[in-house]
CSV table of C-alpha atoms and ligand atoms in Angstrom, one decimal:
chain,number,residue,atom,x,y,z
A,949,MET,CA,-103.3,27.5,-28.6
A,950,SER,CA,-103.5,30.8,-26.8
A,951,SER,CA,-104.2,33.9,-29.0
A,952,SER,CA,-100.7,35.2,-28.4
A,953,ASP,CA,-99.5,32.3,-30.5
A,954,ASP,CA,-101.2,33.8,-33.6
A,955,ARG,CA,-100.1,37.4,-33.0
A,956,PRO,CA,-98.4,38.6,-36.2
A,957,ILE,CA,-94.6,38.7,-35.9
A,958,ALA,CA,-93.0,41.9,-37.3
A,959,PHE,CA,-90.4,41.7,-40.0
A,960,LEU,CA,-88.8,44.8,-38.4
A,961,ASP,CA,-90.0,46.2,-35.1
A,962,LEU,CA,-88.8,49.8,-34.7
A,963,ALA,CA,-91.6,50.5,-32.2
A,964,ALA,CA,-90.4,47.8,-29.7
A,965,GLN,CA,-86.8,48.9,-30.2
A,966,GLN,CA,-87.8,52.5,-29.4
A,967,GLU,CA,-89.5,51.4,-26.2
A,968,ARG,CA,-86.3,49.5,-25.2
A,969,ILE,CA,-83.9,52.4,-25.9
A,970,GLY,CA,-86.3,55.2,-25.1
A,971,PRO,CA,-84.6,57.2,-22.3
A,972,VAL,CA,-81.2,57.3,-24.1
A,973,LEU,CA,-82.9,58.2,-27.4
A,974,ARG,CA,-84.9,61.1,-25.9
A,975,GLN,CA,-81.9,62.5,-24.1
A,976,ARG,CA,-80.0,62.6,-27.4
A,977,LEU,CA,-82.9,64.2,-29.3
A,978,ASP,CA,-83.6,66.7,-26.5
A,979,ALA,CA,-79.9,67.9,-26.7
A,980,VAL,CA,-80.4,68.7,-30.4
A,981,LEU,CA,-83.7,70.5,-29.8
A,982,ALA,CA,-81.9,72.5,-27.2
A,983,HIS,CA,-78.9,73.6,-29.3
A,984,CYS,CA,-80.8,73.8,-32.6
A,985,ARG,CA,-77.7,73.1,-34.8
A,986,PHE,CA,-79.7,70.9,-37.1
A,987,VAL,CA,-77.2,71.0,-39.9
A,988,MET,CA,-73.6,69.8,-39.1
A,989,GLY,CA,-74.3,70.0,-35.3
A,990,PRO,CA,-71.9,68.4,-32.8
A,991,GLU,CA,-73.6,65.0,-32.9
A,992,VAL,CA,-72.4,64.6,-36.5
A,993,THR,CA,-68.8,65.0,-35.5
A,994,GLU,CA,-69.3,62.8,-32.4
A,995,LEU,CA,-70.9,60.0,-34.5
A,996,GLU,CA,-68.1,60.2,-37.1
A,997,GLY,CA,-65.6,59.7,-34.3
A,998,ARG,CA,-67.5,56.8,-32.8
A,999,LEU,CA,-67.9,55.0,-36.2
A,1000,ALA,CA,-64.3,55.5,-37.2
A,1001,GLU,CA,-63.3,54.1,-33.8
A,1002,TRP,CA,-65.6,51.1,-34.2
A,1003,ALA,CA,-64.2,50.3,-37.6
A,1004,GLY,CA,-60.6,51.1,-36.9
A,1005,ALA,CA,-60.7,53.7,-39.7
A,1006,ARG,CA,-58.8,57.0,-39.7
A,1007,GLU,CA,-61.6,59.0,-41.1
A,1008,CYS,CA,-65.4,58.9,-41.2
A,1009,VAL,CA,-67.6,61.3,-43.2
A,1010,GLY,CA,-71.3,61.4,-42.4
A,1011,VAL,CA,-73.5,61.8,-45.4
A,1012,SER,CA,-77.2,61.9,-46.4
A,1013,SER,CA,-77.6,58.3,-47.4
A,1014,GLY,CA,-75.9,55.1,-48.4
A,1015,THR,CA,-76.6,56.0,-52.0
A,1016,ASP,CA,-75.1,59.5,-51.7
A,1017,ALA,CA,-72.1,57.9,-50.0
A,1018,LEU,CA,-71.5,55.7,-53.1
A,1019,GLN,CA,-72.0,58.8,-55.3
A,1020,ILE,CA,-69.5,60.9,-53.4
A,1021,VAL,CA,-66.9,58.2,-53.5
A,1022,MET,CA,-67.3,57.7,-57.2
A,1023,MET,CA,-67.4,61.5,-57.9
A,1024,ALA,CA,-64.1,61.9,-55.9
A,1025,GLU,CA,-62.5,59.4,-58.3
A,1026,GLY,CA,-63.8,61.2,-61.3
A,1027,ILE,CA,-65.7,58.1,-62.4
A,1028,GLY,CA,-67.9,58.9,-65.4
A,1029,ARG,CA,-68.5,58.4,-69.1
A,1030,GLY,CA,-66.6,55.6,-70.7
A,1031,ASP,CA,-65.7,54.0,-67.3
A,1032,ALA,CA,-66.7,50.4,-66.4
A,1033,VAL,CA,-67.6,49.8,-62.7
A,1034,PHE,CA,-67.7,46.1,-61.8
A,1035,LEU,CA,-70.3,45.1,-59.2
A,1036,PRO,CA,-72.5,42.1,-58.3
A,1037,ALA,CA,-75.8,41.6,-60.2
A,1038,PHE,CA,-77.3,40.3,-56.9
A,1039,THR,CA,-77.5,43.4,-54.8
A,1040,TYR,CA,-79.7,46.4,-54.0
A,1041,THR,CA,-80.4,48.7,-56.9
A,1042,ALA,CA,-78.4,51.7,-55.5
A,1043,THR,CA,-75.0,49.9,-56.2
A,1044,ALA,CA,-75.7,50.0,-60.0
A,1045,GLU,CA,-77.7,53.2,-60.1
A,1046,VAL,CA,-74.9,55.5,-59.0
A,1047,PRO,CA,-72.4,54.7,-61.8
A,1048,LEU,CA,-75.2,55.2,-64.3
A,1049,VAL,CA,-76.2,58.6,-62.7
A,1050,LEU,CA,-72.5,59.6,-63.2
A,1051,GLY,CA,-72.5,58.4,-66.8
A,1052,ALA,CA,-70.4,55.3,-66.2
A,1053,THR,CA,-71.5,51.8,-67.1
A,1054,PRO,CA,-72.1,49.1,-64.5
A,1055,VAL,CA,-70.7,45.7,-65.5
A,1056,PHE,CA,-72.6,43.0,-63.7
A,1057,VAL,CA,-70.7,40.1,-62.1
A,1058,ASP,CA,-72.3,36.8,-60.9
A,1059,VAL,CA,-72.2,35.7,-57.2
A,1060,ASP,CA,-71.2,32.7,-55.3
A,1061,PRO,CA,-74.1,30.2,-54.9
A,1062,GLN,CA,-73.3,29.4,-51.3
A,1063,THR,CA,-72.4,32.8,-49.8
A,1064,PHE,CA,-74.3,35.0,-52.3
A,1065,GLN,CA,-71.2,37.3,-52.4
A,1066,ILE,CA,-69.5,38.5,-55.6
A,1067,ASP,CA,-67.6,35.6,-57.4
A,1068,PRO,CA,-63.9,36.6,-57.8
A,1069,GLU,CA,-63.3,34.2,-60.7
A,1070,HIS,CA,-66.2,35.6,-62.6
A,1071,LEU,CA,-65.0,39.1,-61.8
A,1072,ARG,CA,-61.7,38.3,-63.4
A,1073,SER,CA,-63.3,37.0,-66.5
A,1074,ARG,CA,-65.6,40.1,-66.7
A,1075,ILE,CA,-62.6,42.5,-66.5
A,1076,GLN,CA,-60.8,40.6,-69.3
A,1077,ALA,CA,-63.9,40.7,-71.4
A,1078,VAL,CA,-64.3,44.4,-71.0
A,1079,ARG,CA,-60.6,44.9,-71.8
A,1080,ALA,CA,-60.9,42.7,-74.9
A,1081,ALA,CA,-64.0,44.5,-76.2
A,1082,GLY,CA,-62.1,47.8,-75.9
A,1083,LYS,CA,-65.2,50.0,-75.6
A,1084,LEU,CA,-65.0,50.8,-71.8
A,1085,ARG,CA,-62.2,51.6,-69.5
A,1086,PRO,CA,-62.2,49.4,-66.4
A,1087,ARG,CA,-62.0,51.8,-63.5
A,1088,ALA,CA,-63.5,50.4,-60.2
A,1089,ILE,CA,-64.8,47.4,-58.4
A,1090,VAL,CA,-67.6,47.8,-55.9
A,1091,GLY,CA,-67.5,44.9,-53.4
A,1092,VAL,CA,-70.9,44.6,-51.7
A,1093,ASP,CA,-71.0,43.0,-48.2
A,1094,LEU,CA,-74.3,41.3,-48.9
A,1095,PHE,CA,-76.9,40.5,-46.2
A,1096,GLY,CA,-74.5,41.2,-43.3
A,1097,GLN,CA,-71.6,39.1,-44.5
A,1098,PRO,CA,-68.3,40.3,-45.9
A,1099,ALA,CA,-67.5,40.1,-49.6
A,1100,PRO,CA,-64.3,38.1,-50.5
A,1101,TRP,CA,-62.0,41.0,-49.6
A,1102,PRO,CA,-58.5,39.3,-49.9
A,1103,GLU,CA,-59.4,38.2,-53.5
A,1104,LEU,CA,-61.0,41.5,-54.4
A,1105,ARG,CA,-57.9,43.4,-53.2
A,1106,ARG,CA,-55.6,41.1,-55.2
A,1107,ILE,CA,-57.7,41.6,-58.4
A,1108,ALA,CA,-57.9,45.4,-57.9
A,1109,GLU,CA,-54.2,45.6,-57.5
A,1110,GLN,CA,-53.3,43.4,-60.4
A,1111,GLU,CA,-55.8,45.2,-62.7
A,1112,ASN,CA,-55.1,48.7,-61.3
A,1113,LEU,CA,-58.7,49.3,-60.4
A,1114,PHE,CA,-60.2,51.5,-57.6
A,1115,LEU,CA,-61.7,49.3,-54.9
A,1116,MET,CA,-64.6,50.4,-52.8
A,1117,ALA,CA,-66.9,48.6,-50.4
A,1118,ASP,CA,-70.7,49.0,-50.3
A,1119,CYS,CA,-71.1,48.0,-46.7
A,1120,ALA,CA,-74.7,49.4,-46.4
A,1121,GLN,CA,-76.0,46.1,-45.1
A,1122,SER,CA,-73.0,44.9,-43.0
A,1123,PHE,CA,-71.7,47.5,-40.6
A,1124,GLY,CA,-71.1,45.6,-37.4
A,1125,ALA,CA,-69.8,42.5,-39.2
A,1126,GLU,CA,-66.3,41.1,-38.8
A,1127,LEU,CA,-63.7,39.5,-41.0
A,1128,ALA,CA,-60.6,37.8,-39.6
A,1129,GLY,CA,-61.5,39.2,-36.2
A,1130,LYS,CA,-61.6,42.8,-37.4
A,1131,PRO,CA,-64.7,44.9,-37.9
A,1132,LEU,CA,-65.6,45.7,-41.6
A,1133,GLY,CA,-64.8,49.2,-42.6
A,1134,CYS,CA,-61.2,49.1,-43.8
A,1135,GLU,CA,-61.3,46.4,-46.5
A,1136,ALA,CA,-61.2,48.8,-49.4
A,1137,THR,CA,-59.9,52.3,-50.1
A,1138,ALA,CA,-63.4,53.6,-49.2
A,1139,THR,CA,-66.3,51.9,-47.4
A,1140,THR,CA,-69.8,53.3,-47.6
A,1141,LEU,CA,-72.5,52.7,-44.9
A,1142,SER,CA,-76.3,53.3,-44.9
A,1143,PHE,CA,-78.4,54.1,-41.9
A,1144,PHE,CA,-81.7,53.4,-43.6
A,1145,PRO,CA,-84.1,52.4,-40.8
A,1146,SER,CA,-84.1,48.7,-41.7
A,1147,LYS,CA,-80.3,48.3,-41.7
A,1148,PRO,CA,-78.7,46.7,-38.6
A,1149,LEU,CA,-77.6,50.2,-37.5
A,1150,GLY,CA,-80.6,52.3,-38.7
A,1151,GLY,CA,-81.7,55.9,-38.1
A,1152,TYR,CA,-85.1,57.4,-38.2
A,1153,GLY,CA,-84.8,58.5,-41.8
A,1154,ASP,CA,-82.1,58.5,-44.4
A,1155,GLY,CA,-78.4,58.7,-43.5
A,1156,GLY,CA,-75.0,57.2,-44.5
A,1157,ALA,CA,-71.3,57.5,-44.0
A,1158,ILE,CA,-68.0,56.9,-45.7
A,1159,LEU,CA,-65.0,55.3,-44.0
A,1160,THR,CA,-61.5,55.6,-45.3
A,1161,ASP,CA,-57.9,55.6,-44.0
A,1162,ASP,CA,-56.9,58.3,-46.6
A,1163,PRO,CA,-57.2,61.8,-45.1
A,1164,GLU,CA,-56.9,63.4,-48.6
A,1165,ARG,CA,-59.8,61.5,-49.9
A,1166,ALA,CA,-61.8,62.2,-46.7
A,1167,ALA,CA,-61.2,66.0,-47.3
A,1168,ILE,CA,-62.6,65.7,-50.8
A,1169,TYR,CA,-65.6,63.7,-49.5
A,1170,ARG,CA,-66.3,66.5,-46.9
A,1171,SER,CA,-66.0,69.1,-49.7
A,1172,LEU,CA,-68.3,67.1,-52.0
A,1173,ARG,CA,-71.0,66.6,-49.4
A,1174,THR,CA,-71.2,70.4,-49.0
A,1175,HIS,CA,-71.5,71.6,-52.6
A,1176,GLY,CA,-67.8,71.3,-53.3
A,1177,GLU,CA,-66.8,74.0,-50.8
A,1178,GLY,CA,-63.2,75.0,-50.2
A,1179,THR,CA,-61.6,76.4,-47.0
A,1180,THR,CA,-64.1,79.2,-46.9
A,1181,ARG,CA,-67.8,78.6,-47.1
A,1182,TYR,CA,-68.4,80.5,-50.4
A,1183,GLU,CA,-65.4,79.2,-52.3
A,1184,VAL,CA,-66.5,76.4,-54.6
A,1185,LEU,CA,-63.7,74.1,-55.6
A,1186,ARG,CA,-65.5,71.3,-57.3
A,1187,THR,CA,-69.0,70.4,-58.4
A,1188,GLY,CA,-70.5,68.8,-55.3
A,1189,MET,CA,-73.9,68.1,-53.8
A,1190,ASN,CA,-76.0,68.6,-50.7
A,1191,GLY,CA,-75.0,65.4,-49.1
A,1192,ARG,CA,-74.8,66.0,-45.4
A,1193,LEU,CA,-76.0,63.8,-42.5
A,1194,ASP,CA,-78.7,65.5,-40.4
A,1195,THR,CA,-77.8,66.3,-36.8
A,1196,LEU,CA,-81.1,64.6,-35.7
A,1197,GLN,CA,-80.2,61.4,-37.5
A,1198,ALA,CA,-76.7,61.5,-35.9
A,1199,ALA,CA,-78.3,61.8,-32.5
A,1200,VAL,CA,-80.6,58.8,-33.1
A,1201,LEU,CA,-77.6,56.8,-34.3
A,1202,LEU,CA,-75.5,57.8,-31.3
A,1203,ALA,CA,-78.3,56.5,-29.0
A,1204,LYS,CA,-78.6,53.3,-31.0
A,1205,LEU,CA,-74.8,52.7,-31.0
A,1206,ASP,CA,-75.0,52.2,-27.2
A,1207,PHE,CA,-77.1,49.1,-27.8
A,1208,PHE,CA,-75.5,47.9,-31.1
A,1209,LYS,CA,-73.1,45.3,-29.7
A,1210,GLN,CA,-76.0,43.7,-27.7
A,1211,GLU,CA,-78.2,43.8,-30.8
A,1212,LEU,CA,-75.6,42.1,-33.0
A,1213,ALA,CA,-75.2,39.4,-30.4
A,1214,ARG,CA,-79.0,38.8,-30.4
A,1215,ARG,CA,-79.2,38.7,-34.2
A,1216,ASP,CA,-76.4,36.1,-34.1
A,1217,ALA,CA,-78.2,34.0,-31.5
A,1218,ILE,CA,-81.4,34.1,-33.6
A,1219,ALA,CA,-79.4,33.0,-36.7
A,1220,ALA,CA,-78.0,30.1,-34.7
A,1221,GLN,CA,-81.5,29.1,-33.6
A,1222,TYR,CA,-82.7,29.2,-37.2
A,1223,ASP,CA,-79.8,27.1,-38.4
A,1224,ALA,CA,-80.4,24.5,-35.8
A,1225,GLY,CA,-84.1,24.4,-36.4
A,1226,LEU,CA,-84.2,24.6,-40.2
A,1227,GLY,CA,-81.0,22.9,-41.4
A,1228,GLY,CA,-82.0,19.8,-43.3
A,1229,HIS,CA,-85.4,21.2,-44.2
A,1230,VAL,CA,-84.2,24.2,-46.3
A,1231,GLN,CA,-80.8,25.5,-47.3
A,1232,VAL,CA,-79.7,27.8,-44.4
A,1233,PRO,CA,-77.2,30.6,-45.1
A,1234,ALA,CA,-73.6,29.5,-45.6
A,1235,ARG,CA,-71.1,31.5,-43.5
A,1236,VAL,CA,-68.2,33.3,-45.2
A,1237,ALA,CA,-65.1,31.8,-43.7
A,1238,ASP,CA,-63.5,33.5,-40.6
A,1239,SER,CA,-66.3,36.1,-40.3
A,1240,ARG,CA,-69.1,37.2,-38.1
A,1241,SER,CA,-72.3,38.4,-39.9
A,1242,ALA,CA,-74.2,41.5,-38.9
A,1243,TRP,CA,-77.3,39.6,-40.0
A,1244,ALA,CA,-79.1,42.3,-41.9
A,1245,ILE,CA,-80.9,39.5,-43.6
A,1246,TYR,CA,-81.3,35.8,-42.9
A,1247,ALA,CA,-82.0,34.2,-46.3
A,1248,ILE,CA,-82.9,30.6,-46.9
A,1249,LEU,CA,-83.1,28.8,-50.2
A,1250,VAL,CA,-85.9,26.5,-51.2
A,1251,GLY,CA,-86.2,24.1,-54.2
A,1252,SER,CA,-88.1,26.3,-56.7
A,1253,ALA,CA,-90.1,29.5,-57.2
A,1254,GLU,CA,-93.4,27.5,-56.8
A,1255,GLU,CA,-92.2,26.0,-53.5
A,1256,ARG,CA,-91.3,29.6,-52.3
A,1257,GLU,CA,-94.7,30.9,-53.3
A,1258,HIS,CA,-96.4,28.1,-51.3
A,1259,LEU,CA,-94.1,28.6,-48.3
A,1260,GLN,CA,-94.7,32.4,-48.3
A,1261,ALA,CA,-98.4,31.9,-48.3
A,1262,ARG,CA,-98.2,29.4,-45.5
A,1263,LEU,CA,-96.0,31.7,-43.4
A,1264,LYS,CA,-98.4,34.5,-44.0
A,1265,ASP,CA,-101.3,32.4,-42.7
A,1266,LYS,CA,-99.4,31.8,-39.5
A,1267,GLY,CA,-98.6,35.4,-38.9
A,1268,VAL,CA,-94.9,35.0,-40.0
A,1269,PRO,CA,-93.7,37.7,-42.4
A,1270,SER,CA,-91.1,37.0,-45.1
A,1271,ALA,CA,-89.5,39.0,-47.9
A,1272,ILE,CA,-87.7,38.4,-51.2
A,1273,TYR,CA,-84.3,40.0,-51.6
A,1274,TYR,CA,-84.0,40.2,-54.6
A,1275,PRO,CA,-86.8,39.1,-56.9
A,1276,LEU,CA,-85.0,40.3,-60.0
A,1277,PRO,CA,-81.2,40.5,-60.4
A,1278,LEU,CA,-80.0,43.9,-61.5
A,1279,HIS,CA,-79.1,42.9,-65.1
A,1280,LYS,CA,-82.7,41.9,-65.7
A,1281,GLN,CA,-84.2,45.1,-64.3
A,1282,PRO,CA,-86.0,47.3,-66.9
A,1283,ALA,CA,-83.9,50.3,-66.1
A,1284,TYR,CA,-80.6,48.4,-66.3
A,1285,ARG,CA,-81.0,45.6,-68.9
A,1286,ASP,CA,-80.2,47.9,-71.8
A,1287,HIS,CA,-76.9,48.7,-70.2
A,1288,HIS,CA,-76.0,45.0,-69.7
A,1289,ASP,CA,-73.7,43.4,-72.2
A,1290,GLY,CA,-75.7,40.2,-72.3
A,1291,ALA,CA,-73.4,38.1,-70.2
A,1292,VAL,CA,-75.3,35.1,-68.6
A,1293,LEU,CA,-75.3,35.3,-64.8
A,1294,PRO,CA,-76.9,31.9,-63.9
A,1295,VAL,CA,-76.4,32.1,-60.1
A,1296,SER,CA,-78.0,35.5,-59.7
A,1297,ASP,CA,-80.9,34.3,-61.9
A,1298,ASP,CA,-81.4,31.2,-59.8
A,1299,LEU,CA,-81.1,32.9,-56.4
A,1300,ALA,CA,-83.8,35.4,-57.4
A,1301,GLN,CA,-86.2,32.4,-57.9
A,1302,ARG,CA,-85.5,30.5,-54.7
A,1303,ILE,CA,-84.3,32.9,-52.0
A,1304,LEU,CA,-86.5,33.9,-49.1
A,1305,ALA,CA,-85.7,36.1,-46.1
A,1306,LEU,CA,-87.0,35.3,-42.6
A,1307,PRO,CA,-87.4,38.0,-39.9
A,1308,ILE,CA,-84.2,38.6,-37.9
A,1309,HIS,CA,-84.2,41.6,-35.6
A,1310,PRO,CA,-83.2,42.0,-31.9
A,1311,GLU,CA,-86.8,42.3,-30.7
A,1312,LEU,CA,-87.8,38.7,-31.7
A,1313,THR,CA,-88.3,36.5,-28.6
A,1314,ASP,CA,-87.2,32.9,-28.5
A,1315,GLN,CA,-90.9,32.0,-28.8
A,1316,ASP,CA,-91.2,34.1,-32.0
A,1317,VAL,CA,-88.1,32.3,-33.4
A,1318,ALA,CA,-89.6,28.9,-32.5
A,1319,ARG,CA,-92.9,29.9,-34.2
A,1320,VAL,CA,-91.0,30.9,-37.4
A,1321,ILE,CA,-89.1,27.6,-37.4
A,1322,ALA,CA,-92.3,25.6,-36.9
A,1323,ALA,CA,-94.1,27.6,-39.6
A,1324,VAL,CA,-91.3,27.0,-42.2
A,1325,LYS,CA,-91.3,23.3,-41.4
A,1326,GLY,CA,-95.1,23.3,-42.0
B,2305,LIG,C1,-79.6,50.1,-48.5
B,2305,LIG,C2,-78.5,49.9,-49.5
B,2305,LIG,C3,-77.9,51.0,-50.2
B,2305,LIG,C4,-78.5,52.3,-50.2
B,2305,LIG,O1,-78.5,52.9,-49.0
B,2305,LIG,P1,-79.6,54.1,-48.7
B,2305,LIG,O2,-79.1,54.7,-47.4
B,2305,LIG,O3,-80.9,53.6,-48.7
B,2305,LIG,O4,-79.4,55.1,-49.8
B,2305,LIG,C5,-76.8,50.7,-51.1
B,2305,LIG,N1,-76.4,49.5,-51.2
B,2305,LIG,C6,-76.9,48.4,-50.6
B,2305,LIG,C7,-76.3,47.1,-50.8
B,2305,LIG,C8,-78.0,48.6,-49.7
B,2305,LIG,O5,-78.5,47.5,-49.1
């Protein structure tokens, strides 16, 4: 074996990406350094236009992070004390954190054992249980497009309509994905994006955006991201926040957007190679029907927590990184368990024990992918 066969593989390789996109990136950054409009510069508006166009949404509002995007959307709906916000237990912490920050209560819903997306049947029963208990007012559903795949949007829309609940999409991991031949971004009343560096479309720092077809809501989001300002700068219409997207981040994202289609195709090809190499050895990710994943995360399932521990150690020995998303479902987190009503969420509990993410990013070579497959097979 040559020494290059033992070279550690990166879980995420922003340096290699930077080399590949360097000239476009530098041109974009130089333009910002030349005009010095670091807050709400022209790149922010340009990016908003490009993202809206990509998603087929009427409006896009650039904000400071995916978390702040969730917060601005919930603030605009007036979500707060006494409100129940239904969301999956198997997601990143931010989805549950925001309702709590606003004084509302997250109601954790279990997920589908195949696709890992929120389980619509369980969602229905959780809404009924909250109504029956009579303590909280059901207000909103947050559908999370987990790992790059879409949540079950047709079912979520039906439930939101029947139950008269606000429907929002936490698409932090899945911008670039498609459902029924259409890009994600318009499945709910508002869709939030994150540009954290490790997301499929990532900046060089924090950033986010909100997509919506509703111009009135978009105007409120724009006001909220700038301290609740009105038509003049020093008129304060509502309690807002400092939630703007940096011009420099917008410039980075504009550069990266030029390569995004290619990168999504590369991620998809890597996923297909993993499927072919690993199917039968471990449980490879099930696809949501009629969709295309953005492949934020390629997660396999192994037989048990012990098996996963051994596999991770073996991979590490062979220079192959892996990661656990998520080692603890949110209803079991120290910060959230006291807010949980005690419902049992067996699928989320089980996934946390057995799930393992393999590297999937556009800089992986076919040789890297073959090495990951060989290492998993042992
Ligand atoms: C990353 C992420 C967020 C938060 O985005 P930030 O930009 O890091 O604030 C929210 N929800 C999900 C599902 C995420 O993966």
